[in-house]
Coordinates of C-alpha atoms and ligand atoms in Angstrom, one line a residue:
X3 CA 42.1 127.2 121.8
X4 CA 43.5 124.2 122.2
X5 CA 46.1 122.5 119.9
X6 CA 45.4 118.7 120.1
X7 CA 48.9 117.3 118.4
X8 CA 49.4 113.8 117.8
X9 CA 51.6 112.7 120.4
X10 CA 53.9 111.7 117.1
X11 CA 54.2 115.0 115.8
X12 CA 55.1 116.8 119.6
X13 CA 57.7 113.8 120.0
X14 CA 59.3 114.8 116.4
X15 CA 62.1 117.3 116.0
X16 CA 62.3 119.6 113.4
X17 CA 64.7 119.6 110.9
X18 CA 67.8 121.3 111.8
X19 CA 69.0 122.5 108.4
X20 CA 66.0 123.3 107.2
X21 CA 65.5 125.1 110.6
X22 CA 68.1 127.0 109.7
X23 CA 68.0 127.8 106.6
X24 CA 64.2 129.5 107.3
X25 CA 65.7 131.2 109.7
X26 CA 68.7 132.6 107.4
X27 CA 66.0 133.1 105.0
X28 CA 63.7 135.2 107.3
X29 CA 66.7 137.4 108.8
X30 CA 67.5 138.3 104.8
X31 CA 64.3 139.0 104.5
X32 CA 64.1 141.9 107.3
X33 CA 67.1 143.7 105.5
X34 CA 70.4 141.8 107.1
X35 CA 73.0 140.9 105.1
X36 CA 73.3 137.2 106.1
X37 CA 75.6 134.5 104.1
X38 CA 73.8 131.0 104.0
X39 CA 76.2 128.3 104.1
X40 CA 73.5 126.2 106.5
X41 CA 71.8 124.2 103.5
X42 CA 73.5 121.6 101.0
X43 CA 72.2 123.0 98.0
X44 CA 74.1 123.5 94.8
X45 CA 74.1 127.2 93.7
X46 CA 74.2 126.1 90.0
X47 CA 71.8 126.3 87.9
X48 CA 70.5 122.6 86.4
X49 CA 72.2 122.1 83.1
X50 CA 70.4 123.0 79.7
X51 CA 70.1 119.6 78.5
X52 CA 67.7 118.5 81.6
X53 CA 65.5 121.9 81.4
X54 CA 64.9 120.8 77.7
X55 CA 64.5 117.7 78.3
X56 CA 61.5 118.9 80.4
X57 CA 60.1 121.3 78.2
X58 CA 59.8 118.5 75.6
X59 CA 57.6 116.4 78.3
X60 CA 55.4 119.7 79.1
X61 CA 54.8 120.1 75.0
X62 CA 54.5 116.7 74.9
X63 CA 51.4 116.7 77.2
X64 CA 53.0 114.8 79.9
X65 CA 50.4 115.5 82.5
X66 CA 48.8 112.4 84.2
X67 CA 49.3 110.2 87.4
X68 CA 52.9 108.4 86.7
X69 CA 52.9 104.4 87.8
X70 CA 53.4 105.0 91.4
X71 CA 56.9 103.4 91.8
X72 CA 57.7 105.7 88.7
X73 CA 58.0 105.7 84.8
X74 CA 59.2 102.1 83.2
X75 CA 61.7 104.2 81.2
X76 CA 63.0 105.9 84.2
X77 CA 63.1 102.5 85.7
X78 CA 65.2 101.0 82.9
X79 CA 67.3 104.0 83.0
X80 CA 68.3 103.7 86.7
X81 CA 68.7 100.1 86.1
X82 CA 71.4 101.1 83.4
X83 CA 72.8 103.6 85.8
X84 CA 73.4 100.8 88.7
X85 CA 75.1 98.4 86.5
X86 CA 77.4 101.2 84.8
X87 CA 78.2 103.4 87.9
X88 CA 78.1 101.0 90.6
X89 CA 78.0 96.9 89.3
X90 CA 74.8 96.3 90.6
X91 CA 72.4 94.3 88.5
X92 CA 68.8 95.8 89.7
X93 CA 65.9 94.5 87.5
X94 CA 62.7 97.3 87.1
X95 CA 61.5 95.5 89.9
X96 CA 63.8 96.5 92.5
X97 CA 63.9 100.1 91.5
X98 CA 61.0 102.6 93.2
X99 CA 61.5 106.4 92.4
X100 CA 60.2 109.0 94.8
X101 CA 60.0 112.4 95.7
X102 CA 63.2 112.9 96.9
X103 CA 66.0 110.3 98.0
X104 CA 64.8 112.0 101.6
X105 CA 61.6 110.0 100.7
X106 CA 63.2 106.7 99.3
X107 CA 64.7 106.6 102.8
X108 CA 62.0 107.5 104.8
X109 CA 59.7 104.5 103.2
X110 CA 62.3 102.2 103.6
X111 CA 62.3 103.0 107.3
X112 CA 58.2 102.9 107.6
X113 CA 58.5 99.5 106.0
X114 CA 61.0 97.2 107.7
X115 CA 60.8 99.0 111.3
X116 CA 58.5 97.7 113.9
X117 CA 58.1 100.2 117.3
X118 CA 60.9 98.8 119.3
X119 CA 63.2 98.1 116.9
X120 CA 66.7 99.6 117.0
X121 CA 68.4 101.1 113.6
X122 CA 72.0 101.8 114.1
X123 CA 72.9 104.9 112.6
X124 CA 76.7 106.3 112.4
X125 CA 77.4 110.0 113.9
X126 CA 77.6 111.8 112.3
X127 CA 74.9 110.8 110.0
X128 CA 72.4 113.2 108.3
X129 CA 69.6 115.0 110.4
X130 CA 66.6 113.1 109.2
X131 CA 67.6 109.5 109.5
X132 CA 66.7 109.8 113.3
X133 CA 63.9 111.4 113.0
X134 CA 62.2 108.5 110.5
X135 CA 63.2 106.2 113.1
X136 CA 61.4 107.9 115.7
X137 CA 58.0 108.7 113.4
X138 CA 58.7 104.6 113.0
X139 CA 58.6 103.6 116.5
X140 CA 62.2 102.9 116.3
X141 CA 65.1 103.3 118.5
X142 CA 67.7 105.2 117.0
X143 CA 71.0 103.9 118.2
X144 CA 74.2 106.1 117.4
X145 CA 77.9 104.6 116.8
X146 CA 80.0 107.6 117.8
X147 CA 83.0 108.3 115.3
X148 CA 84.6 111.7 115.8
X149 CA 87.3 114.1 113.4
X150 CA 90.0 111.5 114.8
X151 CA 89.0 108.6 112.8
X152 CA 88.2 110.8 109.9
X153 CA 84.3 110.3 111.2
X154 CA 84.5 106.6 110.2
X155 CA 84.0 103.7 112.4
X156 CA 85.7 100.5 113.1
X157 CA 84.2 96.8 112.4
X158 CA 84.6 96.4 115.8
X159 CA 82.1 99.3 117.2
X160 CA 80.1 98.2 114.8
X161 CA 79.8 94.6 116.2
X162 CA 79.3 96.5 119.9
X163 CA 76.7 98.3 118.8
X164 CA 74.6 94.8 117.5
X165 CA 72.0 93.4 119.9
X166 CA 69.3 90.6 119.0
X167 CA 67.0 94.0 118.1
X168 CA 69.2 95.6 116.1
X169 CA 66.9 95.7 112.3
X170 CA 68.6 98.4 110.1
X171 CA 72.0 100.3 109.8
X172 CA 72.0 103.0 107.9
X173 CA 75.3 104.2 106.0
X174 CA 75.8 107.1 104.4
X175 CA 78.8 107.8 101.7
X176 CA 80.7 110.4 100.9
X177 CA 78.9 111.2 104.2
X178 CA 76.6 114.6 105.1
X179 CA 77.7 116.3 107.4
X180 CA 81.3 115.1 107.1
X181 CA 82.7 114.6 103.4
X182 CA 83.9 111.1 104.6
X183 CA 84.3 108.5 102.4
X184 CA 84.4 104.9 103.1
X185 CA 86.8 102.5 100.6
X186 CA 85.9 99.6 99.6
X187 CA 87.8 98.1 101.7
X188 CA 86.2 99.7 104.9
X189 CA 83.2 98.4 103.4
X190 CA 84.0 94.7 103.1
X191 CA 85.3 95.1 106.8
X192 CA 81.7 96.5 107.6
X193 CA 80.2 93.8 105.9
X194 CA 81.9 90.6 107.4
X195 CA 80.7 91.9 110.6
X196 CA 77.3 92.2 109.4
X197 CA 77.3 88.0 107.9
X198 CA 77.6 87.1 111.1
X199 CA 73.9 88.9 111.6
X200 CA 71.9 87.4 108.8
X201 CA 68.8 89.7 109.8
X202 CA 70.2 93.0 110.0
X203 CA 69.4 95.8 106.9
X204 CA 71.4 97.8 105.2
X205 CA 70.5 101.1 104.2
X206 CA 73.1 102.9 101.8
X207 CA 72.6 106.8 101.1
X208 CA 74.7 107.3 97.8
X209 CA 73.2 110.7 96.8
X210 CA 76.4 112.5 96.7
X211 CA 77.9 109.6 94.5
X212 CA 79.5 111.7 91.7
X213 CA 80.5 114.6 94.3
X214 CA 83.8 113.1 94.9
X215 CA 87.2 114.4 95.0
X216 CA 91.4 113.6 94.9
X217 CA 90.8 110.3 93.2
X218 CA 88.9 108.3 95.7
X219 CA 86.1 106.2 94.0
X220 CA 83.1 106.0 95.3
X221 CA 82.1 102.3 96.3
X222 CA 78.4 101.2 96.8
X223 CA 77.6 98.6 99.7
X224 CA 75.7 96.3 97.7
X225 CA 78.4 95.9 95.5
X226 CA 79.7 93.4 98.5
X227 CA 78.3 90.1 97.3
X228 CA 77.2 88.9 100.4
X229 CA 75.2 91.7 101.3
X230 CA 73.5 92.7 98.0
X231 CA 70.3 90.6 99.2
X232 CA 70.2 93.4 102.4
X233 CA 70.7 96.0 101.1
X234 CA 68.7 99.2 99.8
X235 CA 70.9 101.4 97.5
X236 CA 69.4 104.9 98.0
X237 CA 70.0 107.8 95.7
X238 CA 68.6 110.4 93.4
X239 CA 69.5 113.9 91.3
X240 CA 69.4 116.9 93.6
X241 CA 73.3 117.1 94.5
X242 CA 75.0 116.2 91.8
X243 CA 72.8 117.8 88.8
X244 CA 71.5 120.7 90.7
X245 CA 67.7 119.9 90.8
X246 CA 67.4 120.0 94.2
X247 CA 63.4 121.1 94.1
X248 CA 62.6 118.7 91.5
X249 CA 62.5 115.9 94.0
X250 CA 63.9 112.9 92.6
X251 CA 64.8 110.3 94.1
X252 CA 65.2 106.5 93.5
X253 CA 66.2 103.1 95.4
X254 CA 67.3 99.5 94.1
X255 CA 66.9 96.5 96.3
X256 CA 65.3 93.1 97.3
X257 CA 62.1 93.0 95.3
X258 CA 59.5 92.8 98.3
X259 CA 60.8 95.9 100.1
X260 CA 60.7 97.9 96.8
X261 CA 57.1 96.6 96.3
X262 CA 56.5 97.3 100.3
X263 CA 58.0 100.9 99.2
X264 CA 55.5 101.3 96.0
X265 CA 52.5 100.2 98.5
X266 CA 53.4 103.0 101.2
X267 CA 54.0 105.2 98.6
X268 CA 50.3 104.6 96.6
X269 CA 48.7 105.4 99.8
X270 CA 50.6 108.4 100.8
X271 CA 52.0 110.8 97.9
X272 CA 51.5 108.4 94.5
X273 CA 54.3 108.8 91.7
X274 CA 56.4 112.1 91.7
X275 CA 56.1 114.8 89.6
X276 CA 55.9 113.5 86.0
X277 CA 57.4 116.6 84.4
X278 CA 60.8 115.6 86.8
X279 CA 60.2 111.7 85.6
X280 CA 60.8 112.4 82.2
X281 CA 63.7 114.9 82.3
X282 CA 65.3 112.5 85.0
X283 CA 65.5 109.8 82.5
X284 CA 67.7 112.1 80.4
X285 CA 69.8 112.9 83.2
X286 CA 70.5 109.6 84.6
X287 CA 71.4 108.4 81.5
X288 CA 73.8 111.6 81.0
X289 CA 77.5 110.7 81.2
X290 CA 79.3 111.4 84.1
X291 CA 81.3 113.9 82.4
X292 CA 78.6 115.8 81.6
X293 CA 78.0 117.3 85.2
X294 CA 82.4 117.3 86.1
X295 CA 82.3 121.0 85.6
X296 CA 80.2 121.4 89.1
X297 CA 82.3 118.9 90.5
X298 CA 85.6 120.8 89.6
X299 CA 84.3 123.9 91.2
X300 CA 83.1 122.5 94.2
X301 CA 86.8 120.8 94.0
X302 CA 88.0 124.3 93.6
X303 CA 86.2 126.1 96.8
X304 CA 86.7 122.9 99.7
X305 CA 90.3 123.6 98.6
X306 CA 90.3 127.2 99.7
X307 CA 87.5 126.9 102.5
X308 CA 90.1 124.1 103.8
X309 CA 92.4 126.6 103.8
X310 CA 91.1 129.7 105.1
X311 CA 89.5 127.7 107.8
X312 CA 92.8 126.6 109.2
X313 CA 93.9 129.9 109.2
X314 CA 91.7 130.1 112.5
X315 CA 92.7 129.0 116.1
X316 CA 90.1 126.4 117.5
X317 CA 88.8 125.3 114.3
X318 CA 90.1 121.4 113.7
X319 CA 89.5 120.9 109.8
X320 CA 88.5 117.7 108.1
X321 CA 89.3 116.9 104.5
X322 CA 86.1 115.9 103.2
X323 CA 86.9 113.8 100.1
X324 CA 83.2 113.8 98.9
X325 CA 79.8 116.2 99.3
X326 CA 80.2 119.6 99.6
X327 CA 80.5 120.1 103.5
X328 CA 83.0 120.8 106.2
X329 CA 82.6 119.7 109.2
X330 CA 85.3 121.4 111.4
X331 CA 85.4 120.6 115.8
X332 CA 84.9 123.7 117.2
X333 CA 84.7 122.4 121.2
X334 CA 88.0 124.7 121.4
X335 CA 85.3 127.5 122.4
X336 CA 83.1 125.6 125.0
X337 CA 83.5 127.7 128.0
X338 CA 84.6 130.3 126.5
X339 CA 83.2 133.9 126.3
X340 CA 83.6 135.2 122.6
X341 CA 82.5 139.2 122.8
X342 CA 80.7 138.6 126.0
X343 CA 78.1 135.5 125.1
X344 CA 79.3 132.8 126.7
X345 CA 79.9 129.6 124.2
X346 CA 78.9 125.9 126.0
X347 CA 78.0 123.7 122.8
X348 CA 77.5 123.9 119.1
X349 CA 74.5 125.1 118.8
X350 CA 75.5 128.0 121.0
X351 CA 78.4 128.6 118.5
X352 CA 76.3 128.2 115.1
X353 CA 73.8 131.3 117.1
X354 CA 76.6 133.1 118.1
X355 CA 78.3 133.0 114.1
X356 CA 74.4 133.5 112.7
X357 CA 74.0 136.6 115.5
X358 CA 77.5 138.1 115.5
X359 CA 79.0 136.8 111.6
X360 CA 75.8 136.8 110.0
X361 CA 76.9 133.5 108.6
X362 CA 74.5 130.5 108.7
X363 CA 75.4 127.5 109.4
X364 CA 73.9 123.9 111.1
X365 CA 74.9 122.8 114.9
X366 CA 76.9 119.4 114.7
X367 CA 74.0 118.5 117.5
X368 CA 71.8 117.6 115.1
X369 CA 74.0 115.2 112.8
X370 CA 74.8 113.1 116.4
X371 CA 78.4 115.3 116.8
X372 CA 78.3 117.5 119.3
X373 CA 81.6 119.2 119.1
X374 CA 81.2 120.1 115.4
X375 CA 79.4 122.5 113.4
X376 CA 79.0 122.1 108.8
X377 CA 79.7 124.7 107.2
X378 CA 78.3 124.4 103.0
X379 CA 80.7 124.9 100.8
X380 CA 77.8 124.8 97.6
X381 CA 77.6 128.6 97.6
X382 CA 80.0 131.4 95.6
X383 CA 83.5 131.5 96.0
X384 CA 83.0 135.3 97.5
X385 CA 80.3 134.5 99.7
X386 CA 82.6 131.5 101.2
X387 CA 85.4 134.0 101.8
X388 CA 83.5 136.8 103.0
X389 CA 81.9 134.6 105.4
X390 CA 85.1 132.8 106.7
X391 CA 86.5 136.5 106.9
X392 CA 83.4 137.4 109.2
X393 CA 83.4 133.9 111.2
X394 CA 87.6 134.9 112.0
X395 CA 86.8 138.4 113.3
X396 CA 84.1 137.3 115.2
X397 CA 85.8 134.3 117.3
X398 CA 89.2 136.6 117.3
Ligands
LIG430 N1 70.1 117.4 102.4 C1 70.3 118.8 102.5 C2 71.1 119.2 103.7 O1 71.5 118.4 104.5 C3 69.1 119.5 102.2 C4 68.2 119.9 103.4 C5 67.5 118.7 104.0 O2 66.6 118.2 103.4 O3 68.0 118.4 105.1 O4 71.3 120.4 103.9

């Protein structure tokens, strides 16, 4: 029979790390002892004070359709959150919550690109920004930064990359795949570019805000005054409190895209989950302090990944100041042969370490860099070094 596809759906590519991470999933599943380091997932648990804050809102009766673009105390509370983590002044107006910064972003794309348009995104840059472009009729147009640059780009490629069709750029930091973090300087450099450009978008993935490490603060683009009218501050709870499945997600910005965002969303999904709503309000108003104790750890295991990863000829190793990713250039090993299978890109390396390590992990392919692979770091301290262990005897 035949399978009549929208032409949309064949064109879309399916996402990489969740790709993998079914895969790692399935191979577990027939009795092999695989070590996932393939998805960015925290392996803690989410911290007491949320959970209750949720069982309150079940025993409370919390069970009815949310206002679409989310609670009005969530709202407030995210509006307290910008002005006290990042300076931005967001009335409830600006602020749509969704399932899932993944689906903040995604709305954002559906409702400022027209097919044709061209959205600059900056390699590497995380697996699903190019594929919302594409279900968008967009162009996604890649700025190429590489382990040299500490995956960051210049003002100046920035300004290359610009043509009269150029709509959105979409920034992402501390960065997935790479850890990177841009200063706030680099930012204002980024920006003065973009004035000259008064119709370009910003688009500015902060979800691993708090997950930042050796004293480099995390700055938001919107905090540039000139371009706080542009931009859409994206963001949410999975990373840094570990409620990755509750799907929560938010986004501040100009008033008529967040109300373009709340009309996309009425007609596709509604308001998320109210249960989440209600315990999110608790944990965005949580002090930071409250969730440093994941941070630390996570501190604790990029230091020795860092380290054992050196430890192995061909592997180039970043210093990823934020996230919880490494994102090492492995192109030592193109045309090589390691134990007979013969190695020409990453992908072929991520399938030889899955096949031969038993180590997942995601093919720099599909974050735009193909010399790289990421490693996750968000897993136990044994499990990263028996897998680093495996990944050295199996390239040796
Ligand atoms: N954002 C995480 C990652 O990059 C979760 C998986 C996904 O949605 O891509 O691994």
């Amino acid at each position: 029979m035949s399978q009549p596809l929208s032409e949309r759906i064949k064109n879309l590519p399916a996402s990489a790390t969740l790709a993998m991470a079914a895969k790692a999933r399935e191979l577990k599943n027939e009795g092999k002892d695989i070590i996932g380091l393939s998805l960015g997932e925290p392996d803690f648990n989410t911290p007491e004070f949320i959970k209750e804050a949720a069982i309150e809102a079940i025993q409370a009766d919390y069970n009815s359709y949310t206002p679409v673009d989310g609670y009005a105390e969530l709202k407030d509370a995210i509006c307290t959150k910008f002005k006290r983590d990042n300076g931005l002044e967001y009335a409830p107006n600006q602020i749509v919550v969704s399932t899932g910064a993944k689906q903040s972003i995604a709305n954002v794309v559906q409702v400022l690109i027209n097919p044709g348009d061209d959205v600059l995104l900056v390699a590497p840059y995380w697996v699903s920004y190019s594929a919302m472009v594409i279900l968008a009729e967009g162009n996604p147009i890649e700025i190429r930064s590489d382990i040299k640059t500490d995956f960051k780009i210049t003002p100046q490629q920035l300004e290359d990359a610009i043509t009269p069709k150029t709509k959105l750029v979409m920034l992402n930091s501390p960065n997935n795949p790479s850890g990177s973090m841009y200063t706030k300087a680099e930012y204002e450099a980024l920006a003065a570019v973009l004035e000259k450009h008064p119709n370009i978008y910003v688009l500015s993935d902060e979800i691993y805000e708090h997950i930042n490490y050796d004293g480099v603060t995390p700055f938001s683009f919107a905090a540039v005054p000139s371009m706080y009218e542009r931009t859409i501050t994206v963001n949410g709870l999975a990373k840094a409190f570990a409620m990755t499945g509750w799907r929560i997600g938010y986004l501040g910005g100009p008033a008529w895209i967040a109300k373009a965002c709340t009309k996309i969303q009425g007609q596709v999904t509604s308001g998320t989950n109210c249960i989440a709503q209600r315990a999110a309000i608790t944990a965005v108003l949580a002090p930071v302090s409250k969730i440093k104790y994941m941070v630390d750890e996570f501190d604790f295991r990029r230091k020795r990944i860092i380290d054992l990863l050196q430890d192995i000829e061909g592997f180039t190793v970043n210093v990823p100041k934020g996230a919880f990713y490494v994102f090492p250039d492995i192109s030592f090993f193109f045309g090589k042969k390691l134990n007979g299978t013969r190695i020409e890109s990453a992908s072929d390396f991520a399938m030889y370490l899955l096949e031969k390590a038993n180590v997942a992990t995601v093919t720099g392919d599909a974050f735009g860099c193909p010399n790289n692979i990421r490693i996750s770091y968000a897993a136990s301290l044994e499990e990263i070094e028996e897998a680093i262990r495996r990944i050295k005897e199996a390239v040796s």
